[in-house]
Structures are given as C-alpha cells and as structure tokens.
C-alpha cells in the first residue's frame, strides 16, 4: 500500500488516474471525522473518467498512523502539503466533507497558490445555539464511550430511512473514543469565517435539505456576501449521505464547477439551471409562489448568485440592507415560522427582545422590496 512517510507520521493515500489522458485536473478528497478515504470510492470511480483523483486517510484514521497522536489543524495542513509535494501536484481542487471541509478551507487560506477551487460538503458552520447543544451532549458523556444515541438525536437521524445509516452507527461504535473526541473538540472550537472570507478562489458549498446540524440556511446567511462563493442545497437529501447516495448528481456538479472555472468563469452565474436540468425531481432552484388569485410570482435564484424576480422583473437594489437576503431565504425554506424562531435562527447572539424589535424594521424593509410594481406580498409586520 502507498504511504507518505514523515518523521512521525504514516499517511495512506491512493492515486486514481484517468486512462485516456495525461493532461487533466487533479482533485484531492478530504474525508470527515467518522469516515476514511473509502467514503469517496463511488464518486472517484465516476470522476476518474475526467480527472486524476487522490484519496487519503487523515492521521489517526483508516490506514494512516501517527507516532505523536497530534491531530491539530496545523498538523493536518502540513500532512496535505507534504502529500501534494511528494506527488508533484502543482495545482488541484479540494473536495472536503465535514471536518475535511474545515481542513480544505484552512489549507487554501495558507497555500492558495496550490488550489484551483474548493467544493465543500456539510461544512461545519455552527450557530451558537447548535454549538451549545453539541457541547452539552458531550459534556454529559464519559470520554471513554462515544454517545451514539445522543449523536443520532442531536442530528435528528433516528427517524431517517437512509440505507447507509447503519454503517454510520457501526463505524461510530468501532471508532476510538479518544480520537473521536479530539476531532470533535477541534472542530467545534474553530471559526472558519475569517479564513473563508480571505480566500479569493471559487468556493462551492453543498448541503442536504434534511441536515439539521449543519443548517444550510445558517450557512447561507453567514456566507452569501463572500467573494466567489456559491451554495447549493440538495432537496430530499441529508449531508451525511450525499457522497454515497447522490453520487451521479455530485459528479455532475463537480464536473460543471471545474469546467466553468477552467474554461468559462462566468457560466456558473449565467446558467445556474444547467447542472440540474435533469434532476428536477430532486432539486429546485427557482421557487415560485402565488400570493393572490391573479397569480403574481416571486422567483428567487440562489444557486450561484442571488437574484430576485417579481412578476418577471429583476429587483436589483435593497438586498444588502437590513438582512433582506437572509430573511427572504429563510422564509422560503420555512413557510410557517414564528418571529422568535426567525430571530433565533438568524441572530442567535442577540438577546431575543432586541432581535424582535429589529425584526419589525427588517420585515418592513423586505415588504417594500417585494411589493414593488404590481406584486403584493403576504408578509406581516
């Protein structure tokens, strides 16, 4: 088996090259906490038709071994740097899942000259309320045992019928609790926003609609203004199972992202329906809703850019003020919600009484935006 050897580490890796070309892009896959390089086996088989794909095991996972036991972000970043250097990779795309997405962001922030772009699945962006729930979950448990039942409860996974849920449970039960808790502690004490905002590379994040732990709405609200950043939520999916259960769809998304970045930089923003035109049953990009008998329409495009059309007319001004974008996107995904829930979701750090006072002003501003021309929206203040 191929290993990258350093003074203290032994990192397992695999290189999968396309059979018919020697000039191609390289994709490096970085897995999540409770998985290893095999997470990407199915999508690698699809992507090697077009690209060279590298999979590897993070230290302390899979076939990799560590003499020091260090799992800091600094250590993971240097492992990845040495891997690219050893394999003579001058440029690559990083695909990161969960904790692997955190590594990808931090690596790109430091070694941006080595990276073409980032595709990040289930990126850990925690609201304060979610963070407190996670900390309470682990504080109540002995560090000698992984709290499998509470993890399922926290992510609302108990009722899910995904075929791979049992594999996740079995993997959690077999994982070294000491390693697991060190990974989790590192993940929840990290704030990605500064690094993500410093990156000028194209960044695409993907979330599953049914992922309640890493909320796509919260991620969108925090990152929609970032440069070269875009997000896609996959309906009827959970982030934990995107790689294995939406393989062909993810392959199409990745191929389009790379091609658009390489050959047609503007095409992602100008043709957002292209990727998913054959996936209408799974994915909705444009959302239209009738508010009155005369069927005026509200169309929101949030795949690669933020655009709002009222009765077919593009509304260009006012979205960067008073949280108009964040509130509209949240209301699209939550048709029935209280003011308290909206305040908790978008402004968890602000006292509820203050947030509710501000919300009245914000909703009034949003109402004026979408009431332009002949459209009359049913928002109430």
CSV table of C-alpha atoms in Angstrom, one decimal:
chain,number,residue,atom,x,y,z
A,1,UNK,CA,0.0,0.0,0.0
A,2,UNK,CA,1.3,3.5,-0.8
A,3,UNK,CA,2.2,5.7,2.2
A,4,UNK,CA,3.5,9.1,2.8
A,5,UNK,CA,6.2,8.8,5.4
A,6,UNK,CA,7.4,11.7,7.6
A,7,UNK,CA,9.5,11.7,10.8
A,8,UNK,CA,6.4,10.8,12.9
A,9,UNK,CA,3.5,10.0,10.5
A,10,UNK,CA,2.5,7.4,8.0
A,11,UNK,CA,-0.3,8.7,5.8
A,12,UNK,CA,-2.1,6.3,3.5
A,13,UNK,CA,-3.1,7.5,0.0
A,14,UNK,CA,-4.4,6.4,-3.3
A,15,UNK,CA,-4.0,7.9,-6.8
A,16,UNK,CA,-6.6,7.2,-9.4
A,17,UNK,CA,-5.7,8.5,-12.9
A,18,UNK,CA,-7.9,8.6,-16.0
A,19,UNK,CA,-7.0,6.0,-18.6
A,20,UNK,CA,-7.1,8.2,-21.7
A,21,UNK,CA,-5.3,11.4,-21.0
A,22,UNK,CA,-2.2,12.7,-19.3
A,23,UNK,CA,-3.3,16.3,-19.2
A,24,UNK,CA,-6.1,16.8,-16.7
A,25,UNK,CA,-7.1,18.5,-13.5
A,26,UNK,CA,-6.4,16.9,-10.1
A,27,UNK,CA,-9.0,16.5,-7.3
A,28,UNK,CA,-7.9,15.7,-3.8
A,29,UNK,CA,-10.6,14.3,-1.4
A,30,UNK,CA,-10.6,15.0,2.3
A,31,UNK,CA,-12.9,12.9,4.4
A,32,UNK,CA,-15.0,13.6,7.5
A,33,UNK,CA,-14.4,12.6,11.2
A,34,UNK,CA,-16.2,9.3,11.2
A,35,UNK,CA,-15.1,8.0,7.8
A,36,UNK,CA,-11.9,7.3,5.9
A,37,UNK,CA,-10.8,7.5,2.3
A,38,UNK,CA,-13.3,4.8,1.2
A,39,UNK,CA,-16.1,7.4,1.7
A,40,UNK,CA,-15.2,8.6,-1.8
A,41,UNK,CA,-14.9,5.3,-3.6
A,42,UNK,CA,-18.1,5.6,-5.6
A,43,UNK,CA,-17.6,9.2,-6.7
A,44,UNK,CA,-14.0,8.6,-7.5
A,45,UNK,CA,-15.0,5.9,-9.9
A,46,UNK,CA,-17.2,8.4,-11.7
A,47,UNK,CA,-14.7,11.3,-11.6
A,48,UNK,CA,-11.7,9.4,-13.0
A,49,UNK,CA,-13.4,9.4,-16.4
A,50,UNK,CA,-12.3,13.1,-16.4
A,51,UNK,CA,-9.8,13.8,-13.7
A,52,UNK,CA,-7.0,12.5,-11.6
A,53,UNK,CA,-8.4,11.8,-8.1
A,54,UNK,CA,-6.4,11.4,-4.9
A,55,UNK,CA,-7.9,9.9,-1.7
A,56,UNK,CA,-6.1,9.7,1.6
A,57,UNK,CA,-6.7,8.9,5.2
A,58,UNK,CA,-6.3,11.7,7.8
A,59,UNK,CA,-3.8,10.9,10.5
A,60,UNK,CA,-5.3,8.6,13.2
A,61,UNK,CA,-8.0,7.3,10.8
A,62,UNK,CA,-8.2,4.4,8.3
A,63,UNK,CA,-4.8,3.0,7.3
A,64,UNK,CA,-2.8,6.1,8.5
A,65,UNK,CA,-0.8,6.0,11.7
A,66,UNK,CA,0.7,8.6,13.9
A,67,UNK,CA,3.6,8.3,16.4
A,68,UNK,CA,2.6,11.6,18.1
A,69,UNK,CA,-1.2,11.4,18.1
A,70,UNK,CA,-1.3,15.1,17.2
A,71,UNK,CA,-4.5,16.0,15.2
A,72,UNK,CA,-4.3,19.8,15.2
A,73,UNK,CA,-5.3,21.7,12.1
A,74,UNK,CA,-1.7,22.7,11.7
A,75,UNK,CA,-0.7,19.0,11.6
A,76,UNK,CA,-3.5,18.2,9.0
A,77,UNK,CA,-2.5,21.1,6.8
A,78,UNK,CA,1.1,20.1,6.8
A,79,UNK,CA,0.2,16.4,6.0
A,80,UNK,CA,-1.7,17.6,3.0
A,81,UNK,CA,1.1,19.9,1.9
A,82,UNK,CA,3.6,17.1,2.1
A,83,UNK,CA,1.3,14.8,0.1
A,84,UNK,CA,0.9,17.3,-2.7
A,85,UNK,CA,4.7,18.0,-2.7
A,86,UNK,CA,5.5,14.3,-2.8
A,87,UNK,CA,3.2,13.6,-5.7
A,88,UNK,CA,4.4,16.7,-7.5
A,89,UNK,CA,0.9,18.3,-7.6
A,90,UNK,CA,1.3,21.9,-8.6
A,91,UNK,CA,-2.5,22.7,-8.6
A,92,UNK,CA,-5.6,20.9,-7.5
A,93,UNK,CA,-9.2,21.2,-6.5
A,94,UNK,CA,-10.1,20.2,-2.9
A,95,UNK,CA,-13.3,18.4,-2.1
A,96,UNK,CA,-13.9,18.3,1.7
A,97,UNK,CA,-16.7,16.7,3.8
A,98,UNK,CA,-17.4,17.9,7.3
A,99,UNK,CA,-14.2,18.2,9.2
A,100,UNK,CA,-12.4,17.6,5.9
A,101,UNK,CA,-14.0,20.8,4.6
A,102,UNK,CA,-12.5,22.7,7.6
A,103,UNK,CA,-9.1,21.4,6.6
A,104,UNK,CA,-9.6,22.3,3.0
A,105,UNK,CA,-10.6,25.9,3.9
A,106,UNK,CA,-7.6,26.4,6.2
A,107,UNK,CA,-5.2,24.8,3.7
A,108,UNK,CA,-6.5,27.1,0.9
A,109,UNK,CA,-6.1,30.1,3.1
A,110,UNK,CA,-2.5,29.3,3.7
A,111,UNK,CA,-1.5,27.7,0.4
A,112,UNK,CA,-3.9,29.4,-2.0
A,113,UNK,CA,-1.3,29.2,-4.9
A,114,UNK,CA,-1.7,25.4,-4.8
A,115,UNK,CA,-5.5,25.4,-5.1
A,116,UNK,CA,-7.9,25.9,-8.1
A,117,UNK,CA,-11.1,25.8,-6.1
A,118,UNK,CA,-13.0,24.3,-3.2
A,119,UNK,CA,-16.1,22.0,-3.1
A,120,UNK,CA,-17.2,21.7,0.5
A,121,UNK,CA,-20.0,19.3,1.7
A,122,UNK,CA,-21.7,19.7,5.1
A,123,UNK,CA,-19.3,22.5,6.1
A,124,UNK,CA,-19.4,22.9,9.9
A,125,UNK,CA,-20.8,26.4,10.4
A,126,UNK,CA,-22.3,26.3,13.9
A,127,UNK,CA,-24.8,28.8,15.3
A,128,UNK,CA,-24.3,29.5,19.0
A,129,UNK,CA,-27.5,27.5,19.9
A,130,UNK,CA,-26.3,24.5,17.9
A,131,UNK,CA,-22.8,24.7,19.5
A,132,UNK,CA,-24.3,24.7,23.0
A,133,UNK,CA,-26.4,21.6,22.2
A,134,UNK,CA,-23.2,19.8,20.9
A,135,UNK,CA,-21.2,20.8,24.0
A,136,UNK,CA,-24.0,19.7,26.4
A,137,UNK,CA,-24.2,16.4,24.5
A,138,UNK,CA,-20.5,15.6,25.0
A,139,UNK,CA,-20.1,17.1,28.5
A,140,UNK,CA,-22.7,14.7,29.8
A,141,UNK,CA,-20.9,11.7,28.4
A,142,UNK,CA,-17.9,9.8,29.6
A,143,UNK,CA,-14.9,10.3,27.3
A,144,UNK,CA,-14.5,6.5,27.3
A,145,UNK,CA,-17.6,6.0,25.1
A,146,UNK,CA,-18.9,7.7,22.0
A,147,UNK,CA,-22.5,8.8,22.7
A,148,UNK,CA,-24.0,7.2,19.6
A,149,UNK,CA,-27.7,7.6,20.6
A,150,UNK,CA,-27.2,11.2,21.5
A,151,UNK,CA,-25.4,11.9,18.3
A,152,UNK,CA,-28.4,10.4,16.4
A,153,UNK,CA,-30.8,12.5,18.5
A,154,UNK,CA,-28.8,15.7,18.0
A,155,UNK,CA,-28.8,15.3,14.2
A,156,UNK,CA,-32.4,14.1,14.2
A,157,UNK,CA,-31.2,10.9,12.5
A,158,UNK,CA,-33.3,8.4,14.4
A,159,UNK,CA,-36.2,8.5,12.0
A,160,UNK,CA,-34.2,8.6,8.8
A,161,UNK,CA,-34.5,5.6,6.5
A,162,UNK,CA,-31.2,6.0,4.6
A,163,UNK,CA,-29.7,2.7,3.7
A,164,UNK,CA,-26.3,3.8,5.0
A,165,UNK,CA,-27.4,4.9,8.5
A,166,UNK,CA,-26.5,1.5,10.0
A,167,UNK,CA,-23.0,1.8,8.6
A,168,UNK,CA,-22.5,5.1,10.3
A,169,UNK,CA,-23.7,3.7,13.6
A,170,UNK,CA,-21.4,0.7,13.4
A,171,UNK,CA,-18.4,2.9,12.5
A,172,UNK,CA,-19.1,5.2,15.4
A,173,UNK,CA,-19.2,2.2,17.8
A,174,UNK,CA,-15.9,0.9,16.5
A,175,UNK,CA,-14.0,4.3,16.5
A,176,UNK,CA,-11.5,5.0,19.2
A,177,UNK,CA,-13.4,7.4,21.6
A,178,UNK,CA,-10.2,9.3,22.4
A,179,UNK,CA,-9.5,10.1,18.8
A,180,UNK,CA,-13.2,10.9,18.1
A,181,UNK,CA,-13.5,13.4,21.0
A,182,UNK,CA,-10.2,15.1,20.0
A,183,UNK,CA,-11.6,15.5,16.4
A,184,UNK,CA,-14.9,16.9,17.7
A,185,UNK,CA,-13.3,19.3,20.2
A,186,UNK,CA,-11.0,20.6,17.4
A,187,UNK,CA,-14.0,21.0,15.0
A,188,UNK,CA,-16.3,22.9,17.4
A,189,UNK,CA,-13.6,25.3,18.7
A,190,UNK,CA,-12.9,26.5,15.2
A,191,UNK,CA,-14.3,29.6,13.4
A,192,UNK,CA,-14.0,29.3,9.6
A,193,UNK,CA,-15.3,32.7,8.7
A,194,UNK,CA,-12.1,34.6,8.7
A,195,UNK,CA,-10.3,32.1,6.5
A,196,UNK,CA,-13.2,31.6,4.2
A,197,UNK,CA,-13.5,35.3,3.7
A,198,UNK,CA,-9.8,35.7,2.9
A,199,UNK,CA,-9.9,33.2,0.0
A,200,UNK,CA,-10.3,34.6,-3.5
A,201,UNK,CA,-10.7,31.1,-5.0
A,202,UNK,CA,-14.0,29.8,-6.3
A,203,UNK,CA,-15.8,28.1,-3.5
A,204,UNK,CA,-18.9,25.9,-3.8
A,205,UNK,CA,-20.7,24.6,-0.6
A,206,UNK,CA,-23.3,21.8,-0.7
A,207,UNK,CA,-25.8,20.9,1.9
A,208,UNK,CA,-28.6,18.4,2.3
A,209,UNK,CA,-32.1,19.8,2.9
A,210,UNK,CA,-32.6,17.4,5.8
A,211,UNK,CA,-29.4,18.2,7.6
A,212,UNK,CA,-30.4,19.9,10.8
A,213,UNK,CA,-27.0,20.0,12.5
A,214,UNK,CA,-25.2,22.0,9.7
A,215,UNK,CA,-28.1,24.1,8.7
A,216,UNK,CA,-27.9,25.3,5.1
A,217,UNK,CA,-29.9,28.4,6.0
A,218,UNK,CA,-27.5,29.4,8.6
A,219,UNK,CA,-24.5,28.8,6.3
A,220,UNK,CA,-26.1,30.9,3.5
A,221,UNK,CA,-26.9,33.7,5.9
A,222,UNK,CA,-23.3,33.9,7.0
A,223,UNK,CA,-21.5,33.5,3.7
A,224,UNK,CA,-23.7,34.9,0.9
A,225,UNK,CA,-21.7,38.1,0.7
A,226,UNK,CA,-18.3,36.4,0.3
A,227,UNK,CA,-16.3,36.8,-2.8
A,228,UNK,CA,-16.5,34.0,-5.4
A,229,UNK,CA,-18.7,32.0,-3.1
A,230,UNK,CA,-21.8,30.0,-4.1
A,231,UNK,CA,-24.1,27.5,-2.4
A,232,UNK,CA,-26.4,24.6,-3.4
A,233,UNK,CA,-28.9,22.9,-1.2
A,234,UNK,CA,-29.9,19.4,-2.4
A,235,UNK,CA,-33.5,18.7,-1.6
A,236,UNK,CA,-34.6,15.4,-0.2
A,237,UNK,CA,-31.1,14.6,1.0
A,238,UNK,CA,-29.0,14.6,4.2
A,239,UNK,CA,-25.4,15.9,4.1
A,240,UNK,CA,-24.2,12.7,5.8
A,241,UNK,CA,-25.2,10.6,2.9
A,242,UNK,CA,-24.7,13.0,-0.1
A,243,UNK,CA,-21.4,11.3,-1.3
A,244,UNK,CA,-22.7,7.8,-1.3
A,245,UNK,CA,-26.4,8.3,-2.2
A,246,UNK,CA,-26.2,11.2,-4.6
A,247,UNK,CA,-23.0,10.1,-6.4
A,248,UNK,CA,-24.0,10.8,-10.0
A,249,UNK,CA,-25.5,14.2,-9.1
A,250,UNK,CA,-22.4,15.2,-7.2
A,251,UNK,CA,-20.2,14.1,-10.1
A,252,UNK,CA,-22.2,16.4,-12.5
A,253,UNK,CA,-22.0,19.3,-10.0
A,254,UNK,CA,-18.2,18.8,-9.6
A,255,UNK,CA,-17.5,18.5,-13.3
A,256,UNK,CA,-19.5,21.6,-14.1
A,257,UNK,CA,-17.9,23.6,-11.3
A,258,UNK,CA,-14.4,22.6,-12.6
A,259,UNK,CA,-15.2,23.2,-16.3
A,260,UNK,CA,-16.8,26.5,-15.6
A,261,UNK,CA,-13.8,27.6,-13.5
A,262,UNK,CA,-11.3,26.4,-16.1
A,263,UNK,CA,-12.9,27.5,-19.4
A,264,UNK,CA,-15.9,29.7,-18.8
A,265,UNK,CA,-15.6,31.6,-15.5
A,266,UNK,CA,-18.9,33.4,-15.9
A,267,UNK,CA,-21.1,30.4,-16.9
A,268,UNK,CA,-21.9,29.3,-13.3
A,269,UNK,CA,-23.6,32.6,-12.6
A,270,UNK,CA,-25.3,32.9,-16.0
A,271,UNK,CA,-26.6,29.4,-16.4
A,272,UNK,CA,-27.4,28.1,-13.0
A,273,UNK,CA,-30.1,25.7,-14.3
A,274,UNK,CA,-27.7,23.8,-16.5
A,275,UNK,CA,-26.3,21.4,-13.9
A,276,UNK,CA,-29.6,20.2,-12.5
A,277,UNK,CA,-31.9,20.3,-15.5
A,278,UNK,CA,-32.1,16.5,-15.5
A,279,UNK,CA,-32.7,16.4,-11.7
A,280,UNK,CA,-36.0,18.3,-11.4
A,281,UNK,CA,-37.5,15.7,-9.0
A,282,UNK,CA,-34.6,16.1,-6.6
A,283,UNK,CA,-33.6,19.7,-6.9
A,284,UNK,CA,-35.4,23.0,-7.1
A,285,UNK,CA,-33.5,26.1,-7.9
A,286,UNK,CA,-36.3,28.6,-8.8
A,287,UNK,CA,-39.1,29.0,-6.3
A,288,UNK,CA,-42.4,30.5,-7.3
A,289,UNK,CA,-45.3,31.1,-5.1
A,290,UNK,CA,-48.8,32.5,-5.7
A,291,UNK,CA,-50.0,35.0,-3.2
A,292,UNK,CA,-53.2,36.2,-4.8
A,293,UNK,CA,-55.8,35.0,-7.3
A,294,UNK,CA,-54.1,36.9,-10.1
A,295,UNK,CA,-51.0,34.7,-9.6
A,296,UNK,CA,-48.2,37.2,-9.3
A,297,UNK,CA,-44.9,35.4,-8.9
A,298,UNK,CA,-41.8,35.6,-6.8
A,299,UNK,CA,-38.8,33.9,-8.4
A,300,UNK,CA,-35.5,33.5,-6.4
A,301,UNK,CA,-32.3,32.2,-7.9
A,302,UNK,CA,-29.8,31.4,-5.1
A,303,UNK,CA,-27.6,28.6,-6.7
A,304,UNK,CA,-24.6,30.6,-7.9
A,305,UNK,CA,-25.8,34.1,-7.3
A,306,UNK,CA,-28.6,35.9,-5.5
A,307,UNK,CA,-31.3,37.2,-7.8
A,308,UNK,CA,-35.0,38.0,-7.1
A,309,UNK,CA,-37.6,38.5,-9.8
A,310,UNK,CA,-41.1,39.9,-9.1
A,311,UNK,CA,-43.5,39.2,-11.9
A,312,UNK,CA,-40.5,38.6,-14.1
A,313,UNK,CA,-38.8,41.8,-13.3
A,314,UNK,CA,-35.4,41.7,-11.6
A,315,UNK,CA,-35.2,43.6,-8.3
A,316,UNK,CA,-31.6,44.8,-8.1
A,317,UNK,CA,-31.5,47.2,-5.1
A,318,UNK,CA,-32.0,47.0,-1.4
A,319,UNK,CA,-31.0,43.4,-0.8
A,320,UNK,CA,-27.8,44.3,1.1
A,321,UNK,CA,-29.6,46.3,3.7
A,322,UNK,CA,-31.3,45.2,6.9
A,323,UNK,CA,-30.8,41.4,6.4
A,324,UNK,CA,-33.2,41.4,3.4
A,325,UNK,CA,-31.4,38.5,1.7
A,326,UNK,CA,-31.1,36.4,4.8
A,327,UNK,CA,-34.7,36.8,5.9
A,328,UNK,CA,-36.2,36.1,2.4
A,329,UNK,CA,-34.1,32.9,2.0
A,330,UNK,CA,-35.1,31.7,5.4
A,331,UNK,CA,-38.8,32.3,4.8
A,332,UNK,CA,-38.6,30.5,1.5
A,333,UNK,CA,-37.4,27.3,3.3
A,334,UNK,CA,-39.7,27.8,6.3
A,335,UNK,CA,-43.2,28.7,5.2
A,336,UNK,CA,-44.6,28.8,8.7
A,337,UNK,CA,-42.4,30.2,11.4
A,338,UNK,CA,-42.7,32.4,14.5
A,339,UNK,CA,-40.8,35.6,15.0
A,340,UNK,CA,-39.0,34.0,17.9
A,341,UNK,CA,-37.8,31.1,15.7
A,342,UNK,CA,-36.7,33.5,13.0
A,343,UNK,CA,-34.7,35.6,15.5
A,344,UNK,CA,-33.1,32.5,17.0
A,345,UNK,CA,-32.1,31.1,13.6
A,346,UNK,CA,-30.6,34.3,12.1
A,347,UNK,CA,-29.3,36.2,15.2
A,348,UNK,CA,-28.6,33.7,17.9
A,349,UNK,CA,-26.1,36.0,19.6
A,350,UNK,CA,-28.5,38.9,20.1
A,351,UNK,CA,-31.0,39.0,23.0
A,352,UNK,CA,-34.4,37.9,21.8
A,353,UNK,CA,-36.1,41.1,22.9
A,354,UNK,CA,-33.7,43.3,20.9
A,355,UNK,CA,-33.8,41.0,17.9
A,356,UNK,CA,-37.6,41.1,17.8
A,357,UNK,CA,-37.6,44.9,17.9
A,358,UNK,CA,-35.1,45.0,15.0
A,359,UNK,CA,-37.1,42.3,13.1
A,360,UNK,CA,-40.1,44.7,12.7
A,361,UNK,CA,-37.9,47.2,10.8
A,362,UNK,CA,-36.3,44.4,8.8
A,363,UNK,CA,-39.6,42.9,7.7
A,364,UNK,CA,-40.9,46.3,6.8
A,365,UNK,CA,-37.9,46.9,4.5
A,366,UNK,CA,-38.3,43.4,2.9
A,367,UNK,CA,-42.0,44.1,2.3
A,368,UNK,CA,-41.3,47.3,0.5
A,369,UNK,CA,-38.7,45.5,-1.8
A,370,UNK,CA,-41.1,42.8,-2.9
A,371,UNK,CA,-44.2,45.0,-3.1
A,372,UNK,CA,-42.7,47.0,-6.0
A,373,UNK,CA,-44.8,47.4,-9.1
A,374,UNK,CA,-47.8,45.1,-9.0
A,375,UNK,CA,-46.7,42.5,-6.6
A,376,UNK,CA,-48.2,42.5,-3.1
A,377,UNK,CA,-46.6,40.0,-0.7
A,378,UNK,CA,-48.3,38.4,2.3
A,379,UNK,CA,-45.6,39.3,4.9
A,380,UNK,CA,-47.0,40.9,8.1
A,381,UNK,CA,-45.1,43.1,10.4
